[in-house]
Amino acid sequence: MASRRNVRYSPLATDDDDVYGSPNDPRFDYTPKSFDKIPWKSIVLALFLLSLGSLLLFLSYFICTGHMGGELAQAYGLLALGVLTFLPEHALTGHKVAIKILNRRKIKNMEMEEKVRREIKILRLFMHPHIIRLYEVIETPSDIYVVMEYVKSGELFDYIVEKGRLQEDEARNFFQQIISGVEYCHRNMVVHRDLKPENLLLDSKCNVKIADFGLSNIMRDGHFLKTSCGSPNYAAPEVISGKLYAGPEVDVWSCGVILYALLCGTLPFDDENIPNLFKKIKGGIYTLPSHLSPGARDLIPRMLVVDPMKRMTIPEIRHHAWFQAHLPRYLAVPPPDTMQQAKKIDEEILQEVVKMGFDRNHLVESLRSRVQNEGTVAYYLLLDNRFRVSSGYLGAEFQETVDCGFNRMQQSETAASPVGHRLPGYMEYQGMGFKPQFPVERKWALGLQSRAHPREIMTEVLKALQELRVCWKKIGHYNMKCRWVFDNTGQNEGMMDNPVRGNHYFGDESSIIENDGAMKMPNVVKFEVQLFKTREEKYLLDLQRVQGPQFLFLDLCAAFLAQLRVL
């Protein structure tokens, strides 16, 4: 029998005494319980995984050389899905991270490419204490290596299954953290669309981390979503019905279902028969247990309203007395947006990273530009773990933002939606105080409001556009794309005398041929017209510039207002 030092670890090796878990080895059953047979020393483990075909040469180099501190401590995964997760320690900081390895071929075969791409794109933007942190992404021709925050305590779902219904204070603490993270997503124009306890992870101190943004989407002003996605038990009625929705309102519904599960230990809508389940959701058919407090009994039904126009919004949830009870200080003031966070650098942690051998100027520039490299990974690991162990979880981080939070109080905008659907207020944000006491909400008028019939409003809009020689294309019942070309030759004194050639609309806009044969770039303004319906049973007309000179667009808006007769 060959000695151990002469054995070659490869798929062709046949020495049963020396090959760990060979595919032909009947002693290894490839179940989670058999992981105790895996050799955990870095080099041996790398060779073992390489022999199974589960590890590339690139990753074996990754483990053996300690790139980003790859001292492998534990491994588990779903190899059939092309996903393998490692939990190494970062050598420079000593903190654990999770490395998810995604096989390109397998995720392509499962049509998960778009899901993975979207999740990475969104997580790269986010920096919030209750959203899972992405530190680095390493791409190779065959695999994608995603370095993420290590979350120790598993899913909130398992926590609820183990403990049953939670005490109200504990459930409220979880709910406050969830709403804080969801609000941050909405303020950054992202709607999650798959909120459920399985996608809410818990760290070592049982703080919530929102994860799995694969079904999330970017929100755009005046644009609406229709994709039916997410888990049926947590999906809003408008989602399972295939109706248009703005986004935030479906997350509010899901949060209401989660709150019910936290307080009751069961789901409000549950049935093995999917048609029956959908019937309950669309009808809002559920029962409230008698043990719920008056505050919870008031909050849950207002979040689980079938009509999205009447459903509670995130700012309204924040104002609710039940939510305000025992609200931690760091959650009283929402964190700054990603651009403000990038500008704020912790000097103490910066010095620690510089001592590791990184150039200070390059590190500062990388942090401000949100570039992911070994230096920024070390910085954010130190930053996250320092605040995790601080008293009052992350209180120190937000202590510095409190004063500026009062000076940056933002006002709500009127919540509106396309006719028949309300656009809940991801713009309806209100600054928060510590007591916590809230200033009186002020509503700012957005666009042009009218109580006239929608058909009458749109008729007048089309007449005005025709008078201004604006071309349009209908993209919805109350939504149009428009284009207007301004002739700056001085031949026309008024805007209404400006002709627009139809063949230029949505076609080649590179040039206009003048009378002398010269080519001249036109001043083109592209914009969208959208009619919304507000809570006050009014209709709101909004013009949004898409492309073109801003001042020229303002001139066009002024002329457009002069033409309208019903607003």
PDB file of N, CA and C in Angstrom, residues 342-411:
ATOM      1  N   ALA A 342     -21.110  56.914   2.324  1.00  0.00           N
ATOM      2  CA  ALA A 342     -19.809  56.768   1.675  1.00  0.00           C
ATOM      3  C   ALA A 342     -18.874  57.915   2.041  1.00  0.00           C
ATOM      4  N   LYS A 343     -19.443  59.105   2.289  1.00  0.00           N
ATOM      5  CA  LYS A 343     -18.626  60.264   2.627  1.00  0.00           C
ATOM      6  C   LYS A 343     -18.127  60.219   4.065  1.00  0.00           C
ATOM      7  N   LYS A 344     -18.823  59.481   4.918  1.00  0.00           N
ATOM      8  CA  LYS A 344     -18.486  59.427   6.333  1.00  0.00           C
ATOM      9  C   LYS A 344     -17.535  58.264   6.586  1.00  0.00           C
ATOM     10  N   ILE A 345     -16.317  58.557   7.021  1.00  0.00           N
ATOM     11  CA  ILE A 345     -15.296  57.539   7.251  1.00  0.00           C
ATOM     12  C   ILE A 345     -14.880  57.579   8.712  1.00  0.00           C
ATOM     13  N   ASP A 346     -14.860  56.430   9.359  1.00  0.00           N
ATOM     14  CA  ASP A 346     -14.461  56.319  10.757  1.00  0.00           C
ATOM     15  C   ASP A 346     -12.937  56.376  10.844  1.00  0.00           C
ATOM     16  N   GLU A 347     -12.421  57.422  11.456  1.00  0.00           N
ATOM     17  CA  GLU A 347     -10.973  57.651  11.491  1.00  0.00           C
ATOM     18  C   GLU A 347     -10.252  56.565  12.281  1.00  0.00           C
ATOM     19  N   GLU A 348     -10.841  56.128  13.379  1.00  0.00           N
ATOM     20  CA  GLU A 348     -10.190  55.116  14.216  1.00  0.00           C
ATOM     21  C   GLU A 348     -10.015  53.799  13.467  1.00  0.00           C
ATOM     22  N   ILE A 349     -11.066  53.363  12.788  1.00  0.00           N
ATOM     23  CA  ILE A 349     -10.982  52.115  12.026  1.00  0.00           C
ATOM     24  C   ILE A 349     -10.081  52.292  10.812  1.00  0.00           C
ATOM     25  N   LEU A 350     -10.111  53.478  10.216  1.00  0.00           N
ATOM     26  CA  LEU A 350      -9.226  53.757   9.085  1.00  0.00           C
ATOM     27  C   LEU A 350      -7.770  53.567   9.491  1.00  0.00           C
ATOM     28  N   GLN A 351      -7.405  54.057  10.676  1.00  0.00           N
ATOM     29  CA  GLN A 351      -6.031  53.912  11.165  1.00  0.00           C
ATOM     30  C   GLN A 351      -5.678  52.442  11.378  1.00  0.00           C
ATOM     31  N   GLU A 352      -6.645  51.653  11.872  1.00  0.00           N
ATOM     32  CA  GLU A 352      -6.386  50.228  12.075  1.00  0.00           C
ATOM     33  C   GLU A 352      -6.080  49.536  10.753  1.00  0.00           C
ATOM     34  N   VAL A 353      -6.822  49.878   9.712  1.00  0.00           N
ATOM     35  CA  VAL A 353      -6.604  49.246   8.410  1.00  0.00           C
ATOM     36  C   VAL A 353      -5.278  49.705   7.810  1.00  0.00           C
ATOM     37  N   VAL A 354      -4.933  50.978   7.988  1.00  0.00           N
ATOM     38  CA  VAL A 354      -3.658  51.493   7.479  1.00  0.00           C
ATOM     39  C   VAL A 354      -2.497  50.746   8.129  1.00  0.00           C
ATOM     40  N   LYS A 355      -2.636  50.419   9.424  1.00  0.00           N
ATOM     41  CA  LYS A 355      -1.579  49.681  10.127  1.00  0.00           C
ATOM     42  C   LYS A 355      -1.390  48.279   9.566  1.00  0.00           C
ATOM     43  N   MET A 356      -2.391  47.771   8.860  1.00  0.00           N
ATOM     44  CA  MET A 356      -2.276  46.447   8.242  1.00  0.00           C
ATOM     45  C   MET A 356      -1.437  46.479   6.974  1.00  0.00           C
ATOM     46  N   GLY A 357      -1.049  47.695   6.535  1.00  0.00           N
ATOM     47  CA  GLY A 357      -0.190  47.815   5.370  1.00  0.00           C
ATOM     48  C   GLY A 357      -0.831  48.432   4.153  1.00  0.00           C
ATOM     49  N   PHE A 358      -2.032  48.994   4.301  1.00  0.00           N
ATOM     50  CA  PHE A 358      -2.717  49.611   3.170  1.00  0.00           C
ATOM     51  C   PHE A 358      -2.396  51.099   3.091  1.00  0.00           C
ATOM     52  N   ASP A 359      -2.308  51.602   1.862  1.00  0.00           N
ATOM     53  CA  ASP A 359      -2.046  53.021   1.650  1.00  0.00           C
ATOM     54  C   ASP A 359      -3.275  53.835   2.052  1.00  0.00           C
ATOM     55  N   ARG A 360      -3.063  54.851   2.874  1.00  0.00           N
ATOM     56  CA  ARG A 360      -4.183  55.626   3.411  1.00  0.00           C
ATOM     57  C   ARG A 360      -4.969  56.333   2.308  1.00  0.00           C
ATOM     58  N   ASN A 361      -4.284  57.034   1.424  1.00  0.00           N
ATOM     59  CA  ASN A 361      -4.973  57.799   0.378  1.00  0.00           C
ATOM     60  C   ASN A 361      -5.776  56.892  -0.549  1.00  0.00           C
ATOM     61  N   HIS A 362      -5.164  55.771  -0.928  1.00  0.00           N
ATOM     62  CA  HIS A 362      -5.868  54.834  -1.807  1.00  0.00           C
ATOM     63  C   HIS A 362      -7.082  54.243  -1.100  1.00  0.00           C
ATOM     64  N   LEU A 363      -6.951  53.961   0.198  1.00  0.00           N
ATOM     65  CA  LEU A 363      -8.059  53.393   0.962  1.00  0.00           C
ATOM     66  C   LEU A 363      -9.207  54.388   1.078  1.00  0.00           C
ATOM     67  N   VAL A 364      -8.888  55.642   1.373  1.00  0.00           N
ATOM     68  CA  VAL A 364      -9.925  56.672   1.496  1.00  0.00           C
ATOM     69  C   VAL A 364     -10.659  56.846   0.170  1.00  0.00           C
ATOM     70  N   GLU A 365      -9.908  56.890  -0.921  1.00  0.00           N
ATOM     71  CA  GLU A 365     -10.526  57.049  -2.237  1.00  0.00           C
ATOM     72  C   GLU A 365     -11.418  55.853  -2.575  1.00  0.00           C
ATOM     73  N   SER A 366     -10.975  54.651  -2.206  1.00  0.00           N
ATOM     74  CA  SER A 366     -11.773  53.449  -2.469  1.00  0.00           C
ATOM     75  C   SER A 366     -13.065  53.460  -1.667  1.00  0.00           C
ATOM     76  N   LEU A 367     -12.992  53.923  -0.415  1.00  0.00           N
ATOM     77  CA  LEU A 367     -14.188  53.983   0.428  1.00  0.00           C
ATOM     78  C   LEU A 367     -15.182  54.998  -0.111  1.00  0.00           C
ATOM     79  N   ARG A 368     -14.684  56.143  -0.538  1.00  0.00           N
ATOM     80  CA  ARG A 368     -15.578  57.180  -1.054  1.00  0.00           C
ATOM     81  C   ARG A 368     -16.188  56.789  -2.393  1.00  0.00           C
ATOM     82  N   SER A 369     -15.451  56.012  -3.176  1.00  0.00           N
ATOM     83  CA  SER A 369     -15.947  55.591  -4.489  1.00  0.00           C
ATOM     84  C   SER A 369     -16.705  54.273  -4.426  1.00  0.00           C
ATOM     85  N   ARG A 370     -16.819  53.710  -3.230  1.00  0.00           N
ATOM     86  CA  ARG A 370     -17.505  52.431  -3.031  1.00  0.00           C
ATOM     87  C   ARG A 370     -16.859  51.320  -3.853  1.00  0.00           C
ATOM     88  N   VAL A 371     -15.518  51.347  -3.944  1.00  0.00           N
ATOM     89  CA  VAL A 371     -14.786  50.300  -4.647  1.00  0.00           C
ATOM     90  C   VAL A 371     -14.549  49.145  -3.678  1.00  0.00           C
ATOM     91  N   GLN A 372     -14.757  47.926  -4.141  1.00  0.00           N
ATOM     92  CA  GLN A 372     -14.546  46.759  -3.296  1.00  0.00           C
ATOM     93  C   GLN A 372     -13.161  46.193  -3.552  1.00  0.00           C
ATOM     94  N   ASN A 373     -12.335  46.171  -2.505  1.00  0.00           N
ATOM     95  CA  ASN A 373     -11.016  45.559  -2.568  1.00  0.00           C
ATOM     96  C   ASN A 373     -10.652  45.059  -1.173  1.00  0.00           C
ATOM     97  N   GLU A 374      -9.446  44.512  -1.017  1.00  0.00           N
ATOM     98  CA  GLU A 374      -9.070  43.926   0.266  1.00  0.00           C
ATOM     99  C   GLU A 374      -9.074  44.960   1.387  1.00  0.00           C
ATOM    100  N   GLY A 375      -8.678  46.189   1.075  1.00  0.00           N
ATOM    101  CA  GLY A 375      -8.659  47.234   2.094  1.00  0.00           C
ATOM    102  C   GLY A 375     -10.049  47.610   2.570  1.00  0.00           C
ATOM    103  N   THR A 376     -10.976  47.792   1.637  1.00  0.00           N
ATOM    104  CA  THR A 376     -12.339  48.171   2.034  1.00  0.00           C
ATOM    105  C   THR A 376     -13.051  47.014   2.725  1.00  0.00           C
ATOM    106  N   VAL A 377     -12.749  45.770   2.319  1.00  0.00           N
ATOM    107  CA  VAL A 377     -13.337  44.616   3.001  1.00  0.00           C
ATOM    108  C   VAL A 377     -12.904  44.596   4.458  1.00  0.00           C
ATOM    109  N   ALA A 378     -11.610  44.814   4.704  1.00  0.00           N
ATOM    110  CA  ALA A 378     -11.107  44.850   6.082  1.00  0.00           C
ATOM    111  C   ALA A 378     -11.751  45.982   6.867  1.00  0.00           C
ATOM    112  N   TYR A 379     -11.893  47.143   6.237  1.00  0.00           N
ATOM    113  CA  TYR A 379     -12.495  48.307   6.909  1.00  0.00           C
ATOM    114  C   TYR A 379     -13.927  48.007   7.340  1.00  0.00           C
ATOM    115  N   TYR A 380     -14.742  47.498   6.428  1.00  0.00           N
ATOM    116  CA  TYR A 380     -16.150  47.267   6.752  1.00  0.00           C
ATOM    117  C   TYR A 380     -16.332  46.107   7.729  1.00  0.00           C
ATOM    118  N   LEU A 381     -15.450  45.108   7.679  1.00  0.00           N
ATOM    119  CA  LEU A 381     -15.523  44.035   8.667  1.00  0.00           C
ATOM    120  C   LEU A 381     -15.258  44.571  10.070  1.00  0.00           C
ATOM    121  N   LEU A 382     -14.230  45.402  10.199  1.00  0.00           N
ATOM    122  CA  LEU A 382     -13.931  46.002  11.501  1.00  0.00           C
ATOM    123  C   LEU A 382     -15.063  46.912  11.952  1.00  0.00           C
ATOM    124  N   LEU A 383     -15.588  47.694  11.016  1.00  0.00           N
ATOM    125  CA  LEU A 383     -16.671  48.621  11.349  1.00  0.00           C
ATOM    126  C   LEU A 383     -17.903  47.861  11.836  1.00  0.00           C
ATOM    127  N   ASP A 384     -18.312  46.842  11.085  1.00  0.00           N
ATOM    128  CA  ASP A 384     -19.513  46.092  11.450  1.00  0.00           C
ATOM    129  C   ASP A 384     -19.355  45.381  12.784  1.00  0.00           C
ATOM    130  N   ASN A 385     -18.214  44.737  12.990  1.00  0.00           N
ATOM    131  CA  ASN A 385     -18.034  43.953  14.204  1.00  0.00           C
ATOM    132  C   ASN A 385     -17.811  44.823  15.429  1.00  0.00           C
ATOM    133  N   ARG A 386     -17.252  46.011  15.263  1.00  0.00           N
ATOM    134  CA  ARG A 386     -17.102  46.899  16.415  1.00  0.00           C
ATOM    135  C   ARG A 386     -18.451  47.332  16.936  1.00  0.00           C
ATOM    136  N   PHE A 387     -19.366  47.669  16.025  1.00  0.00           N
ATOM    137  CA  PHE A 387     -20.677  48.137  16.458  1.00  0.00           C
ATOM    138  C   PHE A 387     -21.558  46.990  16.933  1.00  0.00           C
ATOM    139  N   ARG A 388     -21.256  45.770  16.480  1.00  0.00           N
ATOM    140  CA  ARG A 388     -22.047  44.638  16.951  1.00  0.00           C
ATOM    141  C   ARG A 388     -21.809  44.372  18.427  1.00  0.00           C
ATOM    142  N   VAL A 389     -20.572  44.564  18.868  1.00  0.00           N
ATOM    143  CA  VAL A 389     -20.252  44.268  20.261  1.00  0.00           C
ATOM    144  C   VAL A 389     -20.471  45.471  21.156  1.00  0.00           C
ATOM    145  N   SER A 390     -20.765  46.629  20.589  1.00  0.00           N
ATOM    146  CA  SER A 390     -21.005  47.816  21.403  1.00  0.00           C
ATOM    147  C   SER A 390     -22.351  47.706  22.096  1.00  0.00           C
ATOM    148  N   SER A 391     -22.489  48.384  23.203  1.00  0.00           N
ATOM    149  CA  SER A 391     -23.742  48.336  23.949  1.00  0.00           C
ATOM    150  C   SER A 391     -24.837  49.011  23.153  1.00  0.00           C
ATOM    151  N   GLY A 392     -26.046  48.464  23.253  1.00  0.00           N
ATOM    152  CA  GLY A 392     -27.175  49.058  22.546  1.00  0.00           C
ATOM    153  C   GLY A 392     -27.105  48.840  21.062  1.00  0.00           C
ATOM    154  N   TYR A 393     -26.577  47.761  20.599  1.00  0.00           N
ATOM    155  CA  TYR A 393     -26.427  47.355  19.196  1.00  0.00           C
ATOM    156  C   TYR A 393     -26.504  48.492  18.198  1.00  0.00           C
ATOM    157  N   LEU A 394     -25.324  48.854  17.721  1.00  0.00           N
ATOM    158  CA  LEU A 394     -25.191  49.872  16.686  1.00  0.00           C
ATOM    159  C   LEU A 394     -25.579  51.262  17.153  1.00  0.00           C
ATOM    160  N   GLY A 395     -25.760  51.430  18.471  1.00  0.00           N
ATOM    161  CA  GLY A 395     -26.133  52.751  18.958  1.00  0.00           C
ATOM    162  C   GLY A 395     -25.059  53.769  18.682  1.00  0.00           C
ATOM    163  N   ALA A 396     -23.791  53.352  18.813  1.00  0.00           N
ATOM    164  CA  ALA A 396     -22.695  54.295  18.607  1.00  0.00           C
ATOM    165  C   ALA A 396     -22.664  54.808  17.183  1.00  0.00           C
ATOM    166  N   GLU A 397     -22.962  53.936  16.226  1.00  0.00           N
ATOM    167  CA  GLU A 397     -22.907  54.339  14.818  1.00  0.00           C
ATOM    168  C   GLU A 397     -23.903  55.444  14.525  1.00  0.00           C
ATOM    169  N   PHE A 398     -25.084  55.346  15.141  1.00  0.00           N
ATOM    170  CA  PHE A 398     -26.122  56.303  14.820  1.00  0.00           C
ATOM    171  C   PHE A 398     -26.140  57.486  15.772  1.00  0.00           C
ATOM    172  N   GLN A 399     -25.309  57.439  16.828  1.00  0.00           N
ATOM    173  CA  GLN A 399     -25.237  58.574  17.729  1.00  0.00           C
ATOM    174  C   GLN A 399     -24.775  59.811  16.982  1.00  0.00           C
ATOM    175  N   GLU A 400     -23.829  59.622  16.050  1.00  0.00           N
ATOM    176  CA  GLU A 400     -23.288  60.761  15.326  1.00  0.00           C
ATOM    177  C   GLU A 400     -24.260  61.286  14.280  1.00  0.00           C
ATOM    178  N   THR A 401     -25.224  60.483  13.886  1.00  0.00           N
ATOM    179  CA  THR A 401     -26.151  60.922  12.842  1.00  0.00           C
ATOM    180  C   THR A 401     -27.409  61.546  13.409  1.00  0.00           C
ATOM    181  N   VAL A 402     -27.538  61.499  14.744  1.00  0.00           N
ATOM    182  CA  VAL A 402     -28.777  61.972  15.353  1.00  0.00           C
ATOM    183  C   VAL A 402     -28.971  63.462  15.162  1.00  0.00           C
ATOM    184  N   ASP A 403     -27.936  64.253  15.492  1.00  0.00           N
ATOM    185  CA  ASP A 403     -28.079  65.701  15.407  1.00  0.00           C
ATOM    186  C   ASP A 403     -28.375  66.142  13.985  1.00  0.00           C
ATOM    187  N   CYS A 404     -27.635  65.577  13.033  1.00  0.00           N
ATOM    188  CA  CYS A 404     -27.878  65.971  11.655  1.00  0.00           C
ATOM    189  C   CYS A 404     -29.222  65.447  11.178  1.00  0.00           C
ATOM    190  N   GLY A 405     -29.731  64.402  11.838  1.00  0.00           N
ATOM    191  CA  GLY A 405     -31.033  63.870  11.457  1.00  0.00           C
ATOM    192  C   GLY A 405     -32.129  64.884  11.662  1.00  0.00           C
ATOM    193  N   PHE A 406     -32.029  65.679  12.754  1.00  0.00           N
ATOM    194  CA  PHE A 406     -33.044  66.692  12.994  1.00  0.00           C
ATOM    195  C   PHE A 406     -32.944  67.816  11.980  1.00  0.00           C
ATOM    196  N   ASN A 407     -31.736  68.093  11.503  1.00  0.00           N
ATOM    197  CA  ASN A 407     -31.559  69.178  10.548  1.00  0.00           C
ATOM    198  C   ASN A 407     -31.925  68.764   9.134  1.00  0.00           C
ATOM    199  N   ARG A 408     -32.086  67.454   8.919  1.00  0.00           N
ATOM    200  CA  ARG A 408     -32.362  66.971   7.575  1.00  0.00           C
ATOM    201  C   ARG A 408     -33.741  66.349   7.468  1.00  0.00           C
ATOM    202  N   MET A 409     -34.650  66.774   8.336  1.00  0.00           N
ATOM    203  CA  MET A 409     -35.988  66.169   8.296  1.00  0.00           C
ATOM    204  C   MET A 409     -36.618  66.392   6.931  1.00  0.00           C
ATOM    205  N   GLN A 410     -37.046  65.310   6.358  1.00  0.00           N
ATOM    206  CA  GLN A 410     -37.646  65.378   5.037  1.00  0.00           C
ATOM    207  C   GLN A 410     -39.155  65.352   5.170  1.00  0.00           C
ATOM    208  N   GLN A 411     -39.815  65.904   4.197  1.00  0.00           N
ATOM    209  CA  GLN A 411     -41.268  66.001   4.242  1.00  0.00           C
ATOM    210  C   GLN A 411     -41.885  64.973   3.303  1.00  0.00           C
TER     211      GLN A 411
END
